[in-house]
GROMACS .gro file of C-alpha atoms in nm:
model
  345
    1UNK     CA    1   0.511 -13.633  -6.608
    2UNK     CA    2   0.375 -13.807  -6.296
    3UNK     CA    3   0.184 -13.620  -6.034
    4UNK     CA    4   0.466 -13.691  -5.782
    5UNK     CA    5   0.721 -13.514  -6.014
    6UNK     CA    6   0.485 -13.223  -6.070
    7UNK     CA    7   0.452 -13.177  -5.686
    8UNK     CA    8   0.838 -13.199  -5.655
    9UNK     CA    9   0.878 -12.939  -5.930
   10UNK     CA   10   0.624 -12.697  -5.761
   11UNK     CA   11   0.782 -12.742  -5.428
   12UNK     CA   12   1.130 -12.677  -5.562
   13UNK     CA   13   1.007 -12.366  -5.724
   14UNK     CA   14   0.848 -12.249  -5.400
   15UNK     CA   15   1.167 -12.297  -5.221
   16UNK     CA   16   1.360 -12.112  -5.479
   17UNK     CA   17   1.114 -11.822  -5.475
   18UNK     CA   18   1.115 -11.803  -5.100
   19UNK     CA   19   1.496 -11.805  -5.108
   20UNK     CA   20   1.503 -11.522  -5.361
   21UNK     CA   21   1.265 -11.320  -5.147
   22UNK     CA   22   1.469 -11.384  -4.835
   23UNK     CA   23   1.788 -11.278  -5.002
   24UNK     CA   24   1.639 -10.961  -5.151
   25UNK     CA   25   1.862 -10.659  -5.073
   26UNK     CA   26   1.720 -10.398  -4.842
   27UNK     CA   27   1.878 -10.050  -4.895
   28UNK     CA   28   1.760  -9.815  -4.624
   29UNK     CA   29   1.772  -9.439  -4.684
   30UNK     CA   30   1.804  -9.267  -4.347
   31UNK     CA   31   1.815  -8.896  -4.264
   32UNK     CA   32   2.037  -8.792  -3.970
   33UNK     CA   33   2.113  -8.458  -3.805
   34UNK     CA   34   2.435  -8.582  -3.659
   35UNK     CA   35   2.734  -8.344  -3.717
   36UNK     CA   36   3.001  -8.491  -3.921
   37UNK     CA   37   3.266  -8.690  -3.713
   38UNK     CA   38   3.071  -8.637  -3.396
   39UNK     CA   39   3.035  -8.940  -3.162
   40UNK     CA   40   2.673  -8.974  -3.278
   41UNK     CA   41   2.791  -8.979  -3.650
   42UNK     CA   42   3.059  -9.240  -3.575
   43UNK     CA   43   2.825  -9.468  -3.390
   44UNK     CA   44   2.552  -9.450  -3.660
   45UNK     CA   45   2.807  -9.553  -3.929
   46UNK     CA   46   2.930  -9.829  -3.704
   47UNK     CA   47   2.574  -9.959  -3.668
   48UNK     CA   48   2.518  -9.951  -4.048
   49UNK     CA   49   2.835 -10.165  -4.081
   50UNK     CA   50   2.720 -10.402  -3.805
   51UNK     CA   51   2.378 -10.445  -3.964
   52UNK     CA   52   2.538 -10.525  -4.291
   53UNK     CA   53   2.758 -10.795  -4.130
   54UNK     CA   54   2.465 -10.938  -3.933
   55UNK     CA   55   2.256 -10.972  -4.254
   56UNK     CA   56   2.547 -11.085  -4.469
   57UNK     CA   57   2.507 -10.770  -4.673
   58UNK     CA   58   2.139 -10.793  -4.717
   59UNK     CA   59   2.062 -10.475  -4.528
   60UNK     CA   60   2.266 -10.162  -4.617
   61UNK     CA   61   2.217  -9.801  -4.507
   62UNK     CA   62   2.293  -9.467  -4.668
   63UNK     CA   63   2.268  -9.157  -4.441
   64UNK     CA   64   2.150  -8.818  -4.566
   65UNK     CA   65   2.207  -8.479  -4.385
   66UNK     CA   66   1.878  -8.351  -4.238
   67UNK     CA   67   1.979  -7.983  -4.270
   68UNK     CA   68   2.072  -8.039  -4.638
   69UNK     CA   69   1.715  -8.185  -4.682
   70UNK     CA   70   1.562  -7.876  -4.530
   71UNK     CA   71   1.526  -7.964  -4.155
   72UNK     CA   72   1.325  -8.223  -3.970
   73UNK     CA   73   0.987  -8.103  -4.096
   74UNK     CA   74   1.103  -8.152  -4.456
   75UNK     CA   75   1.237  -8.498  -4.363
   76UNK     CA   76   0.897  -8.588  -4.226
   77UNK     CA   77   0.737  -8.504  -4.555
   78UNK     CA   78   0.981  -8.742  -4.728
   79UNK     CA   79   0.946  -9.020  -4.483
   80UNK     CA   80   0.569  -9.041  -4.535
   81UNK     CA   81   0.453  -9.238  -4.840
   82UNK     CA   82   0.251  -9.011  -5.071
   83UNK     CA   83   0.059  -9.301  -5.225
   84UNK     CA   84  -0.075  -9.631  -5.091
   85UNK     CA   85   0.179  -9.906  -5.181
   86UNK     CA   86   0.441  -9.660  -5.303
   87UNK     CA   87   0.770  -9.647  -5.113
   88UNK     CA   88   0.851  -9.319  -4.949
   89UNK     CA   89   1.156  -9.116  -5.050
   90UNK     CA   90   1.326  -9.191  -4.711
   91UNK     CA   91   1.287  -9.505  -4.508
   92UNK     CA   92   1.370  -9.348  -4.176
   93UNK     CA   93   1.551  -9.078  -3.983
   94UNK     CA   94   1.717  -8.989  -3.661
   95UNK     CA   95   1.492  -8.730  -3.515
   96UNK     CA   96   1.529  -8.495  -3.218
   97UNK     CA   97   1.248  -8.427  -2.982
   98UNK     CA   98   1.101  -8.192  -3.234
   99UNK     CA   99   1.077  -8.429  -3.520
  100UNK     CA  100   0.958  -8.718  -3.292
  101UNK     CA  101   0.676  -8.490  -3.178
  102UNK     CA  102   0.572  -8.395  -3.524
  103UNK     CA  103   0.577  -8.771  -3.626
  104UNK     CA  104   0.365  -8.895  -3.333
  105UNK     CA  105   0.205  -8.618  -3.123
  106UNK     CA  106   0.029  -8.879  -2.918
  107UNK     CA  107   0.356  -9.006  -2.775
  108UNK     CA  108   0.387  -8.671  -2.587
  109UNK     CA  109   0.770  -8.688  -2.612
  110UNK     CA  110   0.803  -8.313  -2.528
  111UNK     CA  111   0.699  -8.416  -2.168
  112UNK     CA  112   1.042  -8.584  -2.136
  113UNK     CA  113   1.206  -8.247  -2.192
  114UNK     CA  114   1.036  -8.033  -1.930
  115UNK     CA  115   1.297  -7.848  -1.734
  116UNK     CA  116   1.439  -8.033  -1.430
  117UNK     CA  117   1.191  -8.329  -1.457
  118UNK     CA  118   1.474  -8.566  -1.558
  119UNK     CA  119   1.807  -8.460  -1.427
  120UNK     CA  120   2.064  -8.724  -1.519
  121UNK     CA  121   2.125  -9.012  -1.761
  122UNK     CA  122   2.022  -9.277  -1.504
  123UNK     CA  123   1.693  -9.109  -1.457
  124UNK     CA  124   1.645  -9.080  -1.840
  125UNK     CA  125   1.723  -9.457  -1.882
  126UNK     CA  126   1.477  -9.540  -1.599
  127UNK     CA  127   1.196  -9.344  -1.776
  128UNK     CA  128   1.267  -9.473  -2.118
  129UNK     CA  129   1.275  -9.835  -1.994
  130UNK     CA  130   0.944  -9.786  -1.789
  131UNK     CA  131   0.756  -9.623  -2.065
  132UNK     CA  132   0.911  -9.783  -2.371
  133UNK     CA  133   0.605  -9.984  -2.478
  134UNK     CA  134   0.369  -9.693  -2.451
  135UNK     CA  135   0.587  -9.452  -2.642
  136UNK     CA  136   0.662  -9.706  -2.920
  137UNK     CA  137   0.298  -9.801  -2.944
  138UNK     CA  138   0.205  -9.441  -3.023
  139UNK     CA  139   0.457  -9.435  -3.309
  140UNK     CA  140   0.345  -9.771  -3.452
  141UNK     CA  141  -0.005  -9.624  -3.474
  142UNK     CA  142   0.138  -9.339  -3.677
  143UNK     CA  143   0.311  -9.585  -3.909
  144UNK     CA  144   0.664  -9.599  -3.774
  145UNK     CA  145   0.896  -9.825  -3.563
  146UNK     CA  146   1.121  -9.669  -3.303
  147UNK     CA  147   1.454  -9.868  -3.333
  148UNK     CA  148   1.633  -9.676  -3.054
  149UNK     CA  149   1.609  -9.393  -2.805
  150UNK     CA  150   1.919  -9.196  -2.719
  151UNK     CA  151   2.014  -8.868  -2.560
  152UNK     CA  152   2.176  -8.596  -2.773
  153UNK     CA  153   2.278  -8.386  -2.477
  154UNK     CA  154   2.146  -8.157  -2.207
  155UNK     CA  155   1.991  -7.824  -2.283
  156UNK     CA  156   2.178  -7.523  -2.139
  157UNK     CA  157   2.182  -7.141  -2.189
  158UNK     CA  158   2.463  -6.954  -2.354
  159UNK     CA  159   2.478  -6.571  -2.320
  160UNK     CA  160   2.684  -6.260  -2.383
  161UNK     CA  161   2.572  -6.118  -2.042
  162UNK     CA  162   2.660  -6.239  -1.694
  163UNK     CA  163   2.387  -6.368  -1.472
  164UNK     CA  164   2.392  -6.472  -1.102
  165UNK     CA  165   2.047  -6.610  -1.062
  166UNK     CA  166   1.740  -6.752  -1.245
  167UNK     CA  167   1.561  -6.415  -1.241
  168UNK     CA  168   1.852  -6.247  -1.411
  169UNK     CA  169   1.887  -6.520  -1.677
  170UNK     CA  170   1.514  -6.475  -1.753
  171UNK     CA  171   1.574  -6.106  -1.861
  172UNK     CA  172   1.833  -6.189  -2.127
  173UNK     CA  173   1.716  -6.205  -2.490
  174UNK     CA  174   1.763  -6.569  -2.596
  175UNK     CA  175   1.734  -6.713  -2.935
  176UNK     CA  176   1.573  -7.057  -2.989
  177UNK     CA  177   1.876  -7.148  -3.205
  178UNK     CA  178   1.685  -7.244  -3.515
  179UNK     CA  179   1.457  -7.509  -3.379
  180UNK     CA  180   1.197  -7.626  -3.626
  181UNK     CA  181   0.927  -7.614  -3.374
  182UNK     CA  182   0.841  -7.325  -3.137
  183UNK     CA  183   0.720  -7.556  -2.861
  184UNK     CA  184   1.028  -7.558  -2.652
  185UNK     CA  185   1.070  -7.179  -2.691
  186UNK     CA  186   0.707  -7.126  -2.600
  187UNK     CA  187   0.756  -7.338  -2.290
  188UNK     CA  188   1.053  -7.146  -2.170
  189UNK     CA  189   0.864  -6.820  -2.258
  190UNK     CA  190   0.564  -6.924  -2.053
  191UNK     CA  191   0.801  -6.984  -1.761
  192UNK     CA  192   0.914  -6.627  -1.787
  193UNK     CA  193   1.216  -6.639  -2.014
  194UNK     CA  194   1.279  -6.379  -2.292
  195UNK     CA  195   1.283  -6.612  -2.595
  196UNK     CA  196   1.301  -6.515  -2.960
  197UNK     CA  197   1.229  -6.776  -3.235
  198UNK     CA  198   1.449  -6.756  -3.546
  199UNK     CA  199   1.580  -6.983  -3.817
  200UNK     CA  200   1.915  -7.137  -3.774
  201UNK     CA  201   2.083  -6.930  -4.040
  202UNK     CA  202   2.004  -6.606  -3.859
  203UNK     CA  203   2.124  -6.690  -3.512
  204UNK     CA  204   2.490  -6.606  -3.577
  205UNK     CA  205   2.398  -6.283  -3.751
  206UNK     CA  206   2.169  -6.181  -3.462
  207UNK     CA  207   2.441  -6.267  -3.204
  208UNK     CA  208   2.696  -6.042  -3.382
  209UNK     CA  209   2.449  -5.750  -3.411
  210UNK     CA  210   2.431  -5.479  -3.147
  211UNK     CA  211   2.062  -5.490  -3.163
  212UNK     CA  212   2.043  -5.863  -3.181
  213UNK     CA  213   1.983  -6.148  -2.921
  214UNK     CA  214   2.209  -6.174  -2.620
  215UNK     CA  215   2.234  -6.556  -2.626
  216UNK     CA  216   2.078  -6.887  -2.724
  217UNK     CA  217   1.980  -7.222  -2.574
  218UNK     CA  218   2.102  -7.563  -2.698
  219UNK     CA  219   2.333  -7.855  -2.621
  220UNK     CA  220   2.706  -7.829  -2.585
  221UNK     CA  221   2.762  -8.017  -2.916
  222UNK     CA  222   2.547  -7.772  -3.103
  223UNK     CA  223   2.699  -7.465  -2.940
  224UNK     CA  224   3.064  -7.574  -3.013
  225UNK     CA  225   3.035  -7.743  -3.351
  226UNK     CA  226   2.840  -7.462  -3.505
  227UNK     CA  227   3.091  -7.199  -3.382
  228UNK     CA  228   2.814  -7.012  -3.193
  229UNK     CA  229   3.008  -7.050  -2.875
  230UNK     CA  230   3.269  -6.802  -3.012
  231UNK     CA  231   3.001  -6.528  -2.982
  232UNK     CA  232   2.916  -6.572  -2.621
  233UNK     CA  233   3.084  -6.520  -2.289
  234UNK     CA  234   2.886  -6.720  -2.037
  235UNK     CA  235   2.719  -7.061  -2.017
  236UNK     CA  236   2.495  -7.218  -1.757
  237UNK     CA  237   2.669  -7.530  -1.604
  238UNK     CA  238   2.354  -7.731  -1.523
  239UNK     CA  239   2.147  -7.998  -1.686
  240UNK     CA  240   1.813  -7.837  -1.768
  241UNK     CA  241   1.661  -8.117  -1.958
  242UNK     CA  242   1.757  -8.409  -2.199
  243UNK     CA  243   1.726  -8.360  -2.569
  244UNK     CA  244   1.585  -8.701  -2.680
  245UNK     CA  245   1.661  -8.846  -3.019
  246UNK     CA  246   1.512  -9.151  -3.182
  247UNK     CA  247   1.611  -9.384  -3.478
  248UNK     CA  248   1.283  -9.435  -3.654
  249UNK     CA  249   1.195  -9.648  -3.956
  250UNK     CA  250   0.864  -9.663  -4.151
  251UNK     CA  251   0.667  -9.975  -4.069
  252UNK     CA  252   0.701 -10.062  -4.446
  253UNK     CA  253   1.082 -10.040  -4.427
  254UNK     CA  254   1.099 -10.239  -4.103
  255UNK     CA  255   0.881 -10.511  -4.256
  256UNK     CA  256   1.119 -10.553  -4.554
  257UNK     CA  257   1.394 -10.672  -4.317
  258UNK     CA  258   1.381 -11.061  -4.267
  259UNK     CA  259   1.254 -11.136  -3.906
  260UNK     CA  260   1.538 -11.379  -3.844
  261UNK     CA  261   1.790 -11.095  -3.847
  262UNK     CA  262   1.595 -10.853  -3.620
  263UNK     CA  263   1.701 -10.983  -3.277
  264UNK     CA  264   2.070 -10.959  -3.353
  265UNK     CA  265   2.018 -10.618  -3.527
  266UNK     CA  266   1.838 -10.486  -3.215
  267UNK     CA  267   2.112 -10.620  -2.993
  268UNK     CA  268   2.355 -10.414  -3.203
  269UNK     CA  269   2.130 -10.108  -3.148
  270UNK     CA  270   2.136 -10.157  -2.769
  271UNK     CA  271   2.522 -10.176  -2.773
  272UNK     CA  272   2.526  -9.849  -2.972
  273UNK     CA  273   2.288  -9.681  -2.731
  274UNK     CA  274   2.494  -9.783  -2.432
  275UNK     CA  275   2.820  -9.657  -2.600
  276UNK     CA  276   2.650  -9.333  -2.676
  277UNK     CA  277   2.525  -9.286  -2.318
  278UNK     CA  278   2.860  -9.368  -2.171
  279UNK     CA  279   3.052  -9.129  -2.411
  280UNK     CA  280   2.797  -8.838  -2.363
  281UNK     CA  281   2.955  -8.711  -2.042
  282UNK     CA  282   3.316  -8.736  -2.184
  283UNK     CA  283   3.217  -8.564  -2.511
  284UNK     CA  284   3.024  -8.284  -2.330
  285UNK     CA  285   3.326  -8.234  -2.103
  286UNK     CA  286   3.552  -8.197  -2.415
  287UNK     CA  287   3.314  -7.938  -2.564
  288UNK     CA  288   3.307  -7.753  -2.226
  289UNK     CA  289   3.691  -7.759  -2.212
  290UNK     CA  290   3.718  -7.626  -2.568
  291UNK     CA  291   3.476  -7.351  -2.493
  292UNK     CA  292   3.660  -7.251  -2.183
  293UNK     CA  293   3.982  -7.227  -2.398
  294UNK     CA  294   3.774  -6.987  -2.622
  295UNK     CA  295   3.706  -6.768  -2.313
  296UNK     CA  296   3.366  -6.898  -2.205
  297UNK     CA  297   3.296  -6.872  -1.838
  298UNK     CA  298   3.063  -7.146  -1.700
  299UNK     CA  299   2.832  -7.035  -1.427
  300UNK     CA  300   2.767  -7.316  -1.185
  301UNK     CA  301   2.461  -7.286  -0.944
  302UNK     CA  302   2.502  -7.405  -0.593
  303UNK     CA  303   2.309  -7.711  -0.484
  304UNK     CA  304   2.077  -7.484  -0.289
  305UNK     CA  305   2.023  -7.273  -0.599
  306UNK     CA  306   1.950  -7.575  -0.808
  307UNK     CA  307   1.683  -7.680  -0.558
  308UNK     CA  308   1.525  -7.340  -0.588
  309UNK     CA  309   1.536  -7.355  -0.969
  310UNK     CA  310   1.380  -7.692  -0.959
  311UNK     CA  311   1.086  -7.558  -0.744
  312UNK     CA  312   1.051  -7.257  -0.967
  313UNK     CA  313   1.031  -7.477  -1.284
  314UNK     CA  314   0.789  -7.715  -1.110
  315UNK     CA  315   0.564  -7.424  -1.012
  316UNK     CA  316   0.566  -7.307  -1.375
  317UNK     CA  317   0.454  -7.648  -1.517
  318UNK     CA  318   0.079  -7.578  -1.480
  319UNK     CA  319   0.139  -7.230  -1.648
  320UNK     CA  320   0.320  -7.402  -1.933
  321UNK     CA  321   0.038  -7.655  -1.965
  322UNK     CA  322  -0.217  -7.381  -1.995
  323UNK     CA  323  -0.025  -7.145  -2.221
  324UNK     CA  324   0.138  -7.392  -2.462
  325UNK     CA  325  -0.116  -7.655  -2.585
  326UNK     CA  326   0.071  -7.967  -2.680
  327UNK     CA  327   0.379  -7.887  -2.480
  328UNK     CA  328   0.334  -8.170  -2.237
  329UNK     CA  329   0.086  -8.420  -2.112
  330UNK     CA  330   0.020  -8.371  -1.736
  331UNK     CA  331  -0.083  -8.732  -1.654
  332UNK     CA  332   0.244  -8.844  -1.823
  333UNK     CA  333   0.443  -8.582  -1.639
  334UNK     CA  334   0.293  -8.702  -1.306
  335UNK     CA  335   0.367  -9.062  -1.399
  336UNK     CA  336   0.726  -8.974  -1.465
  337UNK     CA  337   0.758  -8.791  -1.130
  338UNK     CA  338   0.609  -9.097  -0.947
  339UNK     CA  339   0.846  -9.328  -1.130
  340UNK     CA  340   1.144  -9.115  -1.019
  341UNK     CA  341   1.013  -9.069  -0.676
  342UNK     CA  342   0.971  -8.699  -0.729
  343UNK     CA  343   0.624  -8.601  -0.628
  344UNK     CA  344   0.635  -8.223  -0.632
  345UNK     CA  345   0.379  -7.967  -0.515
   0.00000   0.00000   0.00000
């Protein structure tokens, strides 16, 4: 065989090998805490379908329930590779602020959830756009790629006892509603709230006990879908802080996806994020309406009261920073204030 033919055969082989690699199926295993049939669940499955179509079936996703896997800390163990070169049990997850902080503490994501720092979706979008590079860089250094940021909802308080001001609310014994990390509870506790940490499967039992807690904090979706709202009588009608969520893939999993598909895939992610943001107010209102039908009374602070609450929480920030190491990063907190034009004394 002539040298020319040998070269042609080798080149043909390389082309075939490259084609085979490019067409290799990528099956992503992703944990999610989205309740079944919730807007979040519907959108994540729509994204999986769209990614499959964009890649002509090359990329597929199977979602696994985070709670069934033991919670976010358990998922983090499964998303980390146990041995160099060995693929982890999970390729990614949709984490709340809790999981995101455990995954990349240097990103300081808890700072985004400090009470009254970010007060509406427009402000949240502004902050995430402004600090997107810094946040994602911290995750890349930890071995992960943040595919999307989104907002699960806004923290509120749900109680059996009526309250008419912030000081009265602080005296009510509140459960942390089964959060995997005590940081948020510790932050509220440092601000003067009566917070009791407890696992998720004990919250309902404690609420129904005469000697148990008198309320819990969480988002409207959590309160209604879990049925905990049936055990309370009052809810605070105010946006305390956003509950950030992030779709995260390991660097290894993201690298398995051919680069030519990534721009279209990320465009699909952005469309999903916008739909979720636009639907959040509507879905929250549905949960509020349903809870009202169950007999829950929503206590709405006046604008003047909200200003006072804002000042009170701002005054507690230094106390939280001293009392709860790792709860927030003060330089990052001040940068967010400056970005939103909210320099506070």
